[in-house]
mmCIF file with all atom_site columns, C-alpha atoms in Angstrom:
data_model
loop_
_atom_site.group_PDB
_atom_site.id
_atom_site.type_symbol
_atom_site.label_atom_id
_atom_site.label_alt_id
_atom_site.label_comp_id
_atom_site.label_asym_id
_atom_site.label_entity_id
_atom_site.label_seq_id
_atom_site.pdbx_PDB_ins_code
_atom_site.Cartn_x
_atom_site.Cartn_y
_atom_site.Cartn_z
_atom_site.occupancy
_atom_site.B_iso_or_equiv
_atom_site.pdbx_formal_charge
_atom_site.auth_seq_id
_atom_site.auth_comp_id
_atom_site.auth_asym_id
_atom_site.auth_atom_id
_atom_site.pdbx_PDB_model_num
ATOM 1   C CA . UNK Q 1 1   ? 101.081 103.488 97.843  1.00 53.00 ? 1   UNK Q CA 1
ATOM 2   C CA . UNK Q 1 2   ? 97.992  105.082 99.341  1.00 54.00 ? 2   UNK Q CA 1
ATOM 3   C CA . UNK Q 1 3   ? 97.621  107.422 96.359  1.00 53.00 ? 3   UNK Q CA 1
ATOM 4   C CA . UNK Q 1 4   ? 97.917  104.509 93.940  1.00 57.00 ? 4   UNK Q CA 1
ATOM 5   C CA . UNK Q 1 5   ? 95.250  102.582 95.840  1.00 60.00 ? 5   UNK Q CA 1
ATOM 6   C CA . UNK Q 1 6   ? 92.921  105.599 95.745  1.00 60.00 ? 6   UNK Q CA 1
ATOM 7   C CA . UNK Q 1 7   ? 93.577  105.967 92.028  1.00 64.00 ? 7   UNK Q CA 1
ATOM 8   C CA . UNK Q 1 8   ? 92.849  102.321 91.342  1.00 66.00 ? 8   UNK Q CA 1
ATOM 9   C CA . UNK Q 1 9   ? 89.694  102.488 93.458  1.00 70.00 ? 9   UNK Q CA 1
ATOM 10  C CA . UNK Q 1 10  ? 88.429  105.553 91.624  1.00 72.00 ? 10  UNK Q CA 1
ATOM 11  C CA . UNK Q 1 11  ? 89.158  103.920 88.261  1.00 71.00 ? 11  UNK Q CA 1
ATOM 12  C CA . UNK Q 1 12  ? 87.214  100.852 89.380  1.00 74.00 ? 12  UNK Q CA 1
ATOM 13  C CA . UNK Q 1 13  ? 84.290  102.979 90.510  1.00 75.00 ? 13  UNK Q CA 1
ATOM 14  C CA . UNK Q 1 14  ? 84.385  104.992 87.264  1.00 73.00 ? 14  UNK Q CA 1
ATOM 15  C CA . UNK Q 1 15  ? 84.412  101.819 85.144  1.00 77.00 ? 15  UNK Q CA 1
ATOM 16  C CA . UNK Q 1 16  ? 81.497  100.365 87.068  1.00 77.00 ? 16  UNK Q CA 1
ATOM 17  C CA . UNK Q 1 17  ? 79.421  103.559 86.733  1.00 77.00 ? 17  UNK Q CA 1
ATOM 18  C CA . UNK Q 1 18  ? 80.422  103.882 83.087  1.00 73.00 ? 18  UNK Q CA 1
ATOM 19  C CA . UNK Q 1 19  ? 79.306  100.335 82.257  1.00 77.00 ? 19  UNK Q CA 1
ATOM 20  C CA . UNK Q 1 20  ? 75.996  100.823 84.081  1.00 76.00 ? 20  UNK Q CA 1
ATOM 21  C CA . UNK Q 1 21  ? 75.329  104.055 82.193  1.00 74.00 ? 21  UNK Q CA 1
ATOM 22  C CA . UNK Q 1 22  ? 76.188  102.458 78.868  1.00 75.00 ? 22  UNK Q CA 1
ATOM 23  C CA . UNK Q 1 23  ? 73.805  99.599  79.576  1.00 75.00 ? 23  UNK Q CA 1
ATOM 24  C CA . UNK Q 1 24  ? 71.087  102.125 80.381  1.00 78.00 ? 24  UNK Q CA 1
ATOM 25  C CA . UNK Q 1 25  ? 71.891  104.426 77.469  1.00 74.00 ? 25  UNK Q CA 1
ATOM 26  C CA . UNK Q 1 26  ? 68.251  105.401 76.948  1.00 77.00 ? 26  UNK Q CA 1
ATOM 27  C CA . UNK Q 1 27  ? 68.134  106.831 80.466  1.00 78.00 ? 27  UNK Q CA 1
ATOM 28  C CA . UNK Q 1 28  ? 71.530  108.555 80.120  1.00 76.00 ? 28  UNK Q CA 1
ATOM 29  C CA . UNK Q 1 29  ? 71.561  109.848 76.514  1.00 80.00 ? 29  UNK Q CA 1
ATOM 30  C CA . UNK Q 1 30  ? 74.018  112.663 77.230  1.00 80.00 ? 30  UNK Q CA 1
ATOM 31  C CA . UNK Q 1 31  ? 76.530  110.235 78.725  1.00 76.00 ? 31  UNK Q CA 1
ATOM 32  C CA . UNK Q 1 32  ? 76.153  107.951 75.720  1.00 76.00 ? 32  UNK Q CA 1
ATOM 33  C CA . UNK Q 1 33  ? 76.737  110.843 73.292  1.00 79.00 ? 33  UNK Q CA 1
ATOM 34  C CA . UNK Q 1 34  ? 79.840  111.925 75.216  1.00 79.00 ? 34  UNK Q CA 1
ATOM 35  C CA . UNK Q 1 35  ? 81.104  108.351 75.126  1.00 78.00 ? 35  UNK Q CA 1
ATOM 36  C CA . UNK Q 1 36  ? 80.590  108.081 71.363  1.00 78.00 ? 36  UNK Q CA 1
ATOM 37  C CA . UNK Q 1 37  ? 82.266  111.453 70.783  1.00 78.00 ? 37  UNK Q CA 1
ATOM 38  C CA . UNK Q 1 38  ? 85.255  110.509 72.942  1.00 79.00 ? 38  UNK Q CA 1
ATOM 39  C CA . UNK Q 1 39  ? 85.503  107.192 71.117  1.00 77.00 ? 39  UNK Q CA 1
ATOM 40  C CA . UNK Q 1 40  ? 85.486  108.941 67.747  1.00 74.00 ? 40  UNK Q CA 1
ATOM 41  C CA . UNK Q 1 41  ? 88.096  111.452 68.932  1.00 73.00 ? 41  UNK Q CA 1
ATOM 42  C CA . UNK Q 1 42  ? 90.310  108.658 70.298  1.00 72.00 ? 42  UNK Q CA 1
ATOM 43  C CA . UNK Q 1 43  ? 90.137  106.821 66.962  1.00 71.00 ? 43  UNK Q CA 1
ATOM 44  C CA . UNK Q 1 44  ? 90.948  110.033 65.127  1.00 65.00 ? 44  UNK Q CA 1
ATOM 45  C CA . UNK Q 1 45  ? 93.985  110.755 67.311  1.00 62.00 ? 45  UNK Q CA 1
ATOM 46  C CA . UNK Q 1 46  ? 95.249  107.184 67.142  1.00 60.00 ? 46  UNK Q CA 1
ATOM 47  C CA . UNK Q 1 47  ? 95.770  107.628 63.419  1.00 59.00 ? 47  UNK Q CA 1
ATOM 48  C CA . UNK Q 1 48  ? 98.708  109.884 64.203  1.00 54.00 ? 48  UNK Q CA 1
ATOM 49  C CA . UNK Q 1 49  ? 101.968 108.566 65.589  1.00 50.00 ? 49  UNK Q CA 1
ATOM 50  C CA . UNK Q 1 50  ? 102.277 111.339 68.153  1.00 53.00 ? 50  UNK Q CA 1
ATOM 51  C CA . UNK Q 1 51  ? 99.187  110.312 70.087  1.00 46.00 ? 51  UNK Q CA 1
ATOM 52  C CA . UNK Q 1 52  ? 100.207 106.777 70.950  1.00 52.00 ? 52  UNK Q CA 1
ATOM 53  C CA . UNK Q 1 53  ? 103.447 105.152 69.936  1.00 60.00 ? 53  UNK Q CA 1
ATOM 54  C CA . UNK Q 1 54  ? 103.191 101.934 71.922  1.00 65.00 ? 54  UNK Q CA 1
ATOM 55  C CA . UNK Q 1 55  ? 106.743 101.125 72.871  1.00 70.00 ? 55  UNK Q CA 1
ATOM 56  C CA . UNK Q 1 56  ? 108.379 102.643 69.781  1.00 71.00 ? 56  UNK Q CA 1
ATOM 57  C CA . UNK Q 1 57  ? 110.131 105.282 71.873  1.00 73.00 ? 57  UNK Q CA 1
ATOM 58  C CA . UNK Q 1 58  ? 112.004 102.481 73.634  1.00 75.00 ? 58  UNK Q CA 1
ATOM 59  C CA . UNK Q 1 59  ? 113.516 101.501 70.281  1.00 76.00 ? 59  UNK Q CA 1
ATOM 60  C CA . UNK Q 1 60  ? 115.147 104.944 70.014  1.00 77.00 ? 60  UNK Q CA 1
ATOM 61  C CA . UNK Q 1 61  ? 117.313 104.287 73.049  1.00 82.00 ? 61  UNK Q CA 1
ATOM 62  C CA . UNK Q 1 62  ? 120.993 103.493 72.906  1.00 83.00 ? 62  UNK Q CA 1
ATOM 63  C CA . UNK Q 1 63  ? 121.585 99.924  71.617  1.00 85.00 ? 63  UNK Q CA 1
ATOM 64  C CA . UNK Q 1 64  ? 123.407 99.070  74.845  1.00 88.00 ? 64  UNK Q CA 1
ATOM 65  C CA . UNK Q 1 65  ? 120.115 99.551  76.726  1.00 87.00 ? 65  UNK Q CA 1
ATOM 66  C CA . UNK Q 1 66  ? 118.138 97.141  74.552  1.00 87.00 ? 66  UNK Q CA 1
ATOM 67  C CA . UNK Q 1 67  ? 117.915 94.417  77.223  1.00 89.00 ? 67  UNK Q CA 1
ATOM 68  C CA . UNK Q 1 68  ? 116.757 96.885  79.877  1.00 88.00 ? 68  UNK Q CA 1
ATOM 69  C CA . UNK Q 1 69  ? 114.218 98.386  77.464  1.00 87.00 ? 69  UNK Q CA 1
ATOM 70  C CA . UNK Q 1 70  ? 112.780 94.938  76.718  1.00 88.00 ? 70  UNK Q CA 1
ATOM 71  C CA . UNK Q 1 71  ? 112.446 94.257  80.436  1.00 90.00 ? 71  UNK Q CA 1
ATOM 72  C CA . UNK Q 1 72  ? 110.744 97.608  80.958  1.00 88.00 ? 72  UNK Q CA 1
ATOM 73  C CA . UNK Q 1 73  ? 108.294 96.812  78.176  1.00 87.00 ? 73  UNK Q CA 1
ATOM 74  C CA . UNK Q 1 74  ? 107.436 93.485  79.827  1.00 89.00 ? 74  UNK Q CA 1
ATOM 75  C CA . UNK Q 1 75  ? 107.025 95.180  83.220  1.00 90.00 ? 75  UNK Q CA 1
ATOM 76  C CA . UNK Q 1 76  ? 104.661 97.812  81.792  1.00 86.00 ? 76  UNK Q CA 1
ATOM 77  C CA . UNK Q 1 77  ? 102.586 95.137  80.063  1.00 87.00 ? 77  UNK Q CA 1
ATOM 78  C CA . UNK Q 1 78  ? 102.457 93.161  83.322  1.00 89.00 ? 78  UNK Q CA 1
ATOM 79  C CA . UNK Q 1 79  ? 101.376 96.285  85.207  1.00 87.00 ? 79  UNK Q CA 1
ATOM 80  C CA . UNK Q 1 80  ? 98.525  96.861  82.768  1.00 84.00 ? 80  UNK Q CA 1
ATOM 81  C CA . UNK Q 1 81  ? 97.421  93.228  82.969  1.00 87.00 ? 81  UNK Q CA 1
ATOM 82  C CA . UNK Q 1 82  ? 97.532  93.220  86.784  1.00 87.00 ? 82  UNK Q CA 1
ATOM 83  C CA . UNK Q 1 83  ? 95.487  96.435  87.003  1.00 84.00 ? 83  UNK Q CA 1
ATOM 84  C CA . UNK Q 1 84  ? 92.812  94.922  84.760  1.00 83.00 ? 84  UNK Q CA 1
ATOM 85  C CA . UNK Q 1 85  ? 92.971  91.637  86.679  1.00 85.00 ? 85  UNK Q CA 1
ATOM 86  C CA . UNK Q 1 86  ? 92.526  93.331  90.067  1.00 83.00 ? 86  UNK Q CA 1
ATOM 87  C CA . UNK Q 1 87  ? 89.661  95.482  88.773  1.00 81.00 ? 87  UNK Q CA 1
ATOM 88  C CA . UNK Q 1 88  ? 87.918  92.489  87.208  1.00 81.00 ? 88  UNK Q CA 1
ATOM 89  C CA . UNK Q 1 89  ? 88.405  90.382  90.323  1.00 81.00 ? 89  UNK Q CA 1
ATOM 90  C CA . UNK Q 1 90  ? 87.399  92.888  92.992  1.00 78.00 ? 90  UNK Q CA 1
ATOM 91  C CA . UNK Q 1 91  ? 85.677  95.782  91.210  1.00 71.00 ? 91  UNK Q CA 1
ATOM 92  C CA . UNK Q 1 92  ? 84.780  98.533  93.674  1.00 67.00 ? 92  UNK Q CA 1
ATOM 93  C CA . UNK Q 1 93  ? 85.965  96.428  96.592  1.00 72.00 ? 93  UNK Q CA 1
ATOM 94  C CA . UNK Q 1 94  ? 89.608  96.366  95.431  1.00 64.00 ? 94  UNK Q CA 1
ATOM 95  C CA . UNK Q 1 95  ? 90.791  98.591  98.284  1.00 61.00 ? 95  UNK Q CA 1
ATOM 96  C CA . UNK Q 1 96  ? 89.534  96.114  100.882 1.00 64.00 ? 96  UNK Q CA 1
ATOM 97  C CA . UNK Q 1 97  ? 92.085  93.596  99.632  1.00 73.00 ? 97  UNK Q CA 1
ATOM 98  C CA . UNK Q 1 98  ? 95.092  95.577  100.798 1.00 73.00 ? 98  UNK Q CA 1
ATOM 99  C CA . UNK Q 1 99  ? 97.700  92.877  100.241 1.00 76.00 ? 99  UNK Q CA 1
ATOM 100 C CA . UNK Q 1 100 ? 97.087  92.760  96.491  1.00 80.00 ? 100 UNK Q CA 1
ATOM 101 C CA . UNK Q 1 101 ? 96.954  96.556  96.384  1.00 80.00 ? 101 UNK Q CA 1
ATOM 102 C CA . UNK Q 1 102 ? 100.352 96.670  98.089  1.00 82.00 ? 102 UNK Q CA 1
ATOM 103 C CA . UNK Q 1 103 ? 101.721 94.268  95.487  1.00 85.00 ? 103 UNK Q CA 1
ATOM 104 C CA . UNK Q 1 104 ? 100.279 96.320  92.625  1.00 86.00 ? 104 UNK Q CA 1
ATOM 105 C CA . UNK Q 1 105 ? 101.800 99.492  94.084  1.00 88.00 ? 105 UNK Q CA 1
ATOM 106 C CA . UNK Q 1 106 ? 105.164 97.722  94.266  1.00 90.00 ? 106 UNK Q CA 1
ATOM 107 C CA . UNK Q 1 107 ? 104.867 96.837  90.567  1.00 91.00 ? 107 UNK Q CA 1
ATOM 108 C CA . UNK Q 1 108 ? 104.159 100.502 89.769  1.00 90.00 ? 108 UNK Q CA 1
ATOM 109 C CA . UNK Q 1 109 ? 107.120 101.696 91.832  1.00 92.00 ? 109 UNK Q CA 1
ATOM 110 C CA . UNK Q 1 110 ? 109.407 99.188  90.102  1.00 93.00 ? 110 UNK Q CA 1
ATOM 111 C CA . UNK Q 1 111 ? 108.234 100.406 86.680  1.00 91.00 ? 111 UNK Q CA 1
ATOM 112 C CA . UNK Q 1 112 ? 108.909 104.029 87.665  1.00 92.00 ? 112 UNK Q CA 1
ATOM 113 C CA . UNK Q 1 113 ? 112.325 103.039 89.004  1.00 93.00 ? 113 UNK Q CA 1
ATOM 114 C CA . UNK Q 1 114 ? 113.205 101.316 85.727  1.00 92.00 ? 114 UNK Q CA 1
ATOM 115 C CA . UNK Q 1 115 ? 112.068 104.294 83.629  1.00 90.00 ? 115 UNK Q CA 1
ATOM 116 C CA . UNK Q 1 116 ? 114.117 106.758 85.657  1.00 91.00 ? 116 UNK Q CA 1
ATOM 117 C CA . UNK Q 1 117 ? 117.262 104.601 85.644  1.00 93.00 ? 117 UNK Q CA 1
ATOM 118 C CA . UNK Q 1 118 ? 117.037 103.922 81.903  1.00 91.00 ? 118 UNK Q CA 1
ATOM 119 C CA . UNK Q 1 119 ? 116.510 107.603 81.068  1.00 89.00 ? 119 UNK Q CA 1
ATOM 120 C CA . UNK Q 1 120 ? 119.451 108.641 83.232  1.00 91.00 ? 120 UNK Q CA 1
ATOM 121 C CA . UNK Q 1 121 ? 121.712 105.998 81.702  1.00 92.00 ? 121 UNK Q CA 1
ATOM 122 C CA . UNK Q 1 122 ? 120.640 106.908 78.172  1.00 90.00 ? 122 UNK Q CA 1
ATOM 123 C CA . UNK Q 1 123 ? 121.443 110.551 78.877  1.00 89.00 ? 123 UNK Q CA 1
ATOM 124 C CA . UNK Q 1 124 ? 124.902 109.728 80.232  1.00 91.00 ? 124 UNK Q CA 1
ATOM 125 C CA . UNK Q 1 125 ? 125.615 107.438 77.251  1.00 90.00 ? 125 UNK Q CA 1
ATOM 126 C CA . UNK Q 1 126 ? 124.564 110.120 74.766  1.00 89.00 ? 126 UNK Q CA 1
ATOM 127 C CA . UNK Q 1 127 ? 126.728 112.734 76.513  1.00 90.00 ? 127 UNK Q CA 1
ATOM 128 C CA . UNK Q 1 128 ? 129.702 110.366 76.619  1.00 89.00 ? 128 UNK Q CA 1
ATOM 129 C CA . UNK Q 1 129 ? 130.180 110.600 80.365  1.00 87.00 ? 129 UNK Q CA 1
ATOM 130 C CA . UNK Q 1 130 ? 133.233 108.896 81.828  1.00 90.00 ? 130 UNK Q CA 1
ATOM 131 C CA . UNK Q 1 131 ? 131.006 106.997 84.280  1.00 89.00 ? 131 UNK Q CA 1
ATOM 132 C CA . UNK Q 1 132 ? 128.721 105.688 81.530  1.00 89.00 ? 132 UNK Q CA 1
ATOM 133 C CA . UNK Q 1 133 ? 129.962 102.099 81.780  1.00 91.00 ? 133 UNK Q CA 1
ATOM 134 C CA . UNK Q 1 134 ? 129.335 102.039 85.519  1.00 93.00 ? 134 UNK Q CA 1
ATOM 135 C CA . UNK Q 1 135 ? 125.874 103.498 85.057  1.00 92.00 ? 135 UNK Q CA 1
ATOM 136 C CA . UNK Q 1 136 ? 125.159 100.960 82.324  1.00 93.00 ? 136 UNK Q CA 1
ATOM 137 C CA . UNK Q 1 137 ? 126.051 98.059  84.617  1.00 94.00 ? 137 UNK Q CA 1
ATOM 138 C CA . UNK Q 1 138 ? 124.031 99.606  87.437  1.00 94.00 ? 138 UNK Q CA 1
ATOM 139 C CA . UNK Q 1 139 ? 121.062 100.089 85.089  1.00 93.00 ? 139 UNK Q CA 1
ATOM 140 C CA . UNK Q 1 140 ? 121.200 96.460  83.942  1.00 94.00 ? 140 UNK Q CA 1
ATOM 141 C CA . UNK Q 1 141 ? 121.398 95.255  87.534  1.00 95.00 ? 141 UNK Q CA 1
ATOM 142 C CA . UNK Q 1 142 ? 118.505 97.412  88.744  1.00 94.00 ? 142 UNK Q CA 1
ATOM 143 C CA . UNK Q 1 143 ? 116.320 96.493  85.759  1.00 94.00 ? 143 UNK Q CA 1
ATOM 144 C CA . UNK Q 1 144 ? 117.040 92.775  86.194  1.00 95.00 ? 144 UNK Q CA 1
ATOM 145 C CA . UNK Q 1 145 ? 116.191 92.915  89.902  1.00 95.00 ? 145 UNK Q CA 1
ATOM 146 C CA . UNK Q 1 146 ? 113.010 94.934  89.317  1.00 95.00 ? 146 UNK Q CA 1
ATOM 147 C CA . UNK Q 1 147 ? 111.899 92.552  86.551  1.00 95.00 ? 147 UNK Q CA 1
ATOM 148 C CA . UNK Q 1 148 ? 112.394 89.535  88.833  1.00 94.00 ? 148 UNK Q CA 1
ATOM 149 C CA . UNK Q 1 149 ? 110.453 91.237  91.615  1.00 94.00 ? 149 UNK Q CA 1
ATOM 150 C CA . UNK Q 1 150 ? 107.600 92.107  89.239  1.00 93.00 ? 150 UNK Q CA 1
ATOM 151 C CA . UNK Q 1 151 ? 107.429 88.493  88.045  1.00 93.00 ? 151 UNK Q CA 1
ATOM 152 C CA . UNK Q 1 152 ? 107.213 87.219  91.626  1.00 90.00 ? 152 UNK Q CA 1
ATOM 153 C CA . UNK Q 1 153 ? 104.566 89.838  92.498  1.00 89.00 ? 153 UNK Q CA 1
ATOM 154 C CA . UNK Q 1 154 ? 102.546 88.827  89.438  1.00 89.00 ? 154 UNK Q CA 1
ATOM 155 C CA . UNK Q 1 155 ? 102.513 85.221  90.628  1.00 88.00 ? 155 UNK Q CA 1
ATOM 156 C CA . UNK Q 1 156 ? 101.476 86.347  94.106  1.00 85.00 ? 156 UNK Q CA 1
ATOM 157 C CA . UNK Q 1 157 ? 98.623  88.499  92.774  1.00 83.00 ? 157 UNK Q CA 1
ATOM 158 C CA . UNK Q 1 158 ? 97.315  85.749  90.530  1.00 83.00 ? 158 UNK Q CA 1
ATOM 159 C CA . UNK Q 1 159 ? 97.365  83.364  93.472  1.00 77.00 ? 159 UNK Q CA 1
ATOM 160 C CA . UNK Q 1 160 ? 99.899  80.959  92.006  1.00 69.00 ? 160 UNK Q CA 1
ATOM 161 C CA . UNK Q 1 161 ? 102.103 81.391  95.058  1.00 66.00 ? 161 UNK Q CA 1
ATOM 162 C CA . UNK Q 1 162 ? 101.344 82.513  98.573  1.00 66.00 ? 162 UNK Q CA 1
ATOM 163 C CA . UNK Q 1 163 ? 103.665 83.526  101.364 1.00 69.00 ? 163 UNK Q CA 1
ATOM 164 C CA . UNK Q 1 164 ? 103.097 81.770  104.687 1.00 64.00 ? 164 UNK Q CA 1
ATOM 165 C CA . UNK Q 1 165 ? 103.374 85.006  106.667 1.00 64.00 ? 165 UNK Q CA 1
ATOM 166 C CA . UNK Q 1 166 ? 100.657 86.644  104.577 1.00 68.00 ? 166 UNK Q CA 1
ATOM 167 C CA . UNK Q 1 167 ? 98.441  83.593  104.981 1.00 70.00 ? 167 UNK Q CA 1
ATOM 168 C CA . UNK Q 1 168 ? 98.813  83.859  108.771 1.00 70.00 ? 168 UNK Q CA 1
ATOM 169 C CA . UNK Q 1 169 ? 98.117  87.605  108.660 1.00 70.00 ? 169 UNK Q CA 1
ATOM 170 C CA . UNK Q 1 170 ? 94.980  87.009  106.590 1.00 69.00 ? 170 UNK Q CA 1
ATOM 171 C CA . UNK Q 1 171 ? 93.625  84.453  109.066 1.00 72.00 ? 171 UNK Q CA 1
ATOM 172 C CA . UNK Q 1 172 ? 94.267  86.812  111.986 1.00 68.00 ? 172 UNK Q CA 1
ATOM 173 C CA . UNK Q 1 173 ? 92.520  89.705  110.219 1.00 66.00 ? 173 UNK Q CA 1
ATOM 174 C CA . UNK Q 1 174 ? 89.587  87.539  109.181 1.00 67.00 ? 174 UNK Q CA 1
ATOM 175 C CA . UNK Q 1 175 ? 89.111  86.220  112.715 1.00 67.00 ? 175 UNK Q CA 1
ATOM 176 C CA . UNK Q 1 176 ? 89.232  89.760  114.088 1.00 64.00 ? 176 UNK Q CA 1
ATOM 177 C CA . UNK Q 1 177 ? 86.666  90.932  111.564 1.00 63.00 ? 177 UNK Q CA 1
ATOM 178 C CA . UNK Q 1 178 ? 84.449  87.966  112.361 1.00 64.00 ? 178 UNK Q CA 1
ATOM 179 C CA . UNK Q 1 179 ? 84.345  89.061  116.007 1.00 61.00 ? 179 UNK Q CA 1
ATOM 180 C CA . UNK Q 1 180 ? 83.384  92.671  115.154 1.00 60.00 ? 180 UNK Q CA 1
ATOM 181 C CA . UNK Q 1 181 ? 86.795  94.147  114.559 1.00 59.00 ? 181 UNK Q CA 1
ATOM 182 C CA . UNK Q 1 182 ? 89.896  94.974  116.501 1.00 57.00 ? 182 UNK Q CA 1
ATOM 183 C CA . UNK Q 1 183 ? 89.925  95.869  120.153 1.00 56.00 ? 183 UNK Q CA 1
ATOM 184 C CA . UNK Q 1 184 ? 92.810  98.318  120.233 1.00 56.00 ? 184 UNK Q CA 1
ATOM 185 C CA . UNK Q 1 185 ? 93.430  100.471 123.262 1.00 53.00 ? 185 UNK Q CA 1
ATOM 186 C CA . UNK Q 1 186 ? 95.287  103.769 123.341 1.00 53.00 ? 186 UNK Q CA 1
ATOM 187 C CA . UNK Q 1 187 ? 98.810  103.566 124.720 1.00 55.00 ? 187 UNK Q CA 1
ATOM 188 C CA . UNK Q 1 188 ? 98.171  106.052 127.538 1.00 59.00 ? 188 UNK Q CA 1
ATOM 189 C CA . UNK Q 1 189 ? 95.639  103.719 129.218 1.00 52.00 ? 189 UNK Q CA 1
ATOM 190 C CA . UNK Q 1 190 ? 96.861  101.514 131.997 1.00 54.00 ? 190 UNK Q CA 1
ATOM 191 C CA . UNK Q 1 191 ? 97.192  97.880  131.029 1.00 51.00 ? 191 UNK Q CA 1
ATOM 192 C CA . UNK Q 1 192 ? 95.326  95.805  133.598 1.00 47.00 ? 192 UNK Q CA 1
#
């Protein structure tokens, strides 16, 4: 979770610096030339199917995994939208809002969980394992649960819903920050 938050923060910082340098392209001509070259190269590579296939590789899965693959596709699209939403909303300050970062990290973990379960189930179905039906049911169950959790996390990030416990935690943290932070004491001191 910490690594994902650092990654999202660095992406936010990079985007901010990148936009500033593109706005001031006369001051940063080398950066602008690198940007144009990378853009040309990206367009060139996108002409080939190997560079970016969208979600076409999910269509090559076993037909029994079609429902799980559709859910994974929706989860990955939601993850992309939530990353852009958090970066647009907070920018460089996205790490200071740790509750939304925790939710985004949970979405990422759920997506990874779905990918690993689907790949394992597809492998066992292609090999004709005797436990393939059990793994298929387990895969459907895990993907359904992860998809539901991602949908609820999306609503929480967008602010449609809010949990009462988190609201209370936010008010406590805000009041502590208003009075110059926390006053924690080490455990080896005597409590008077």
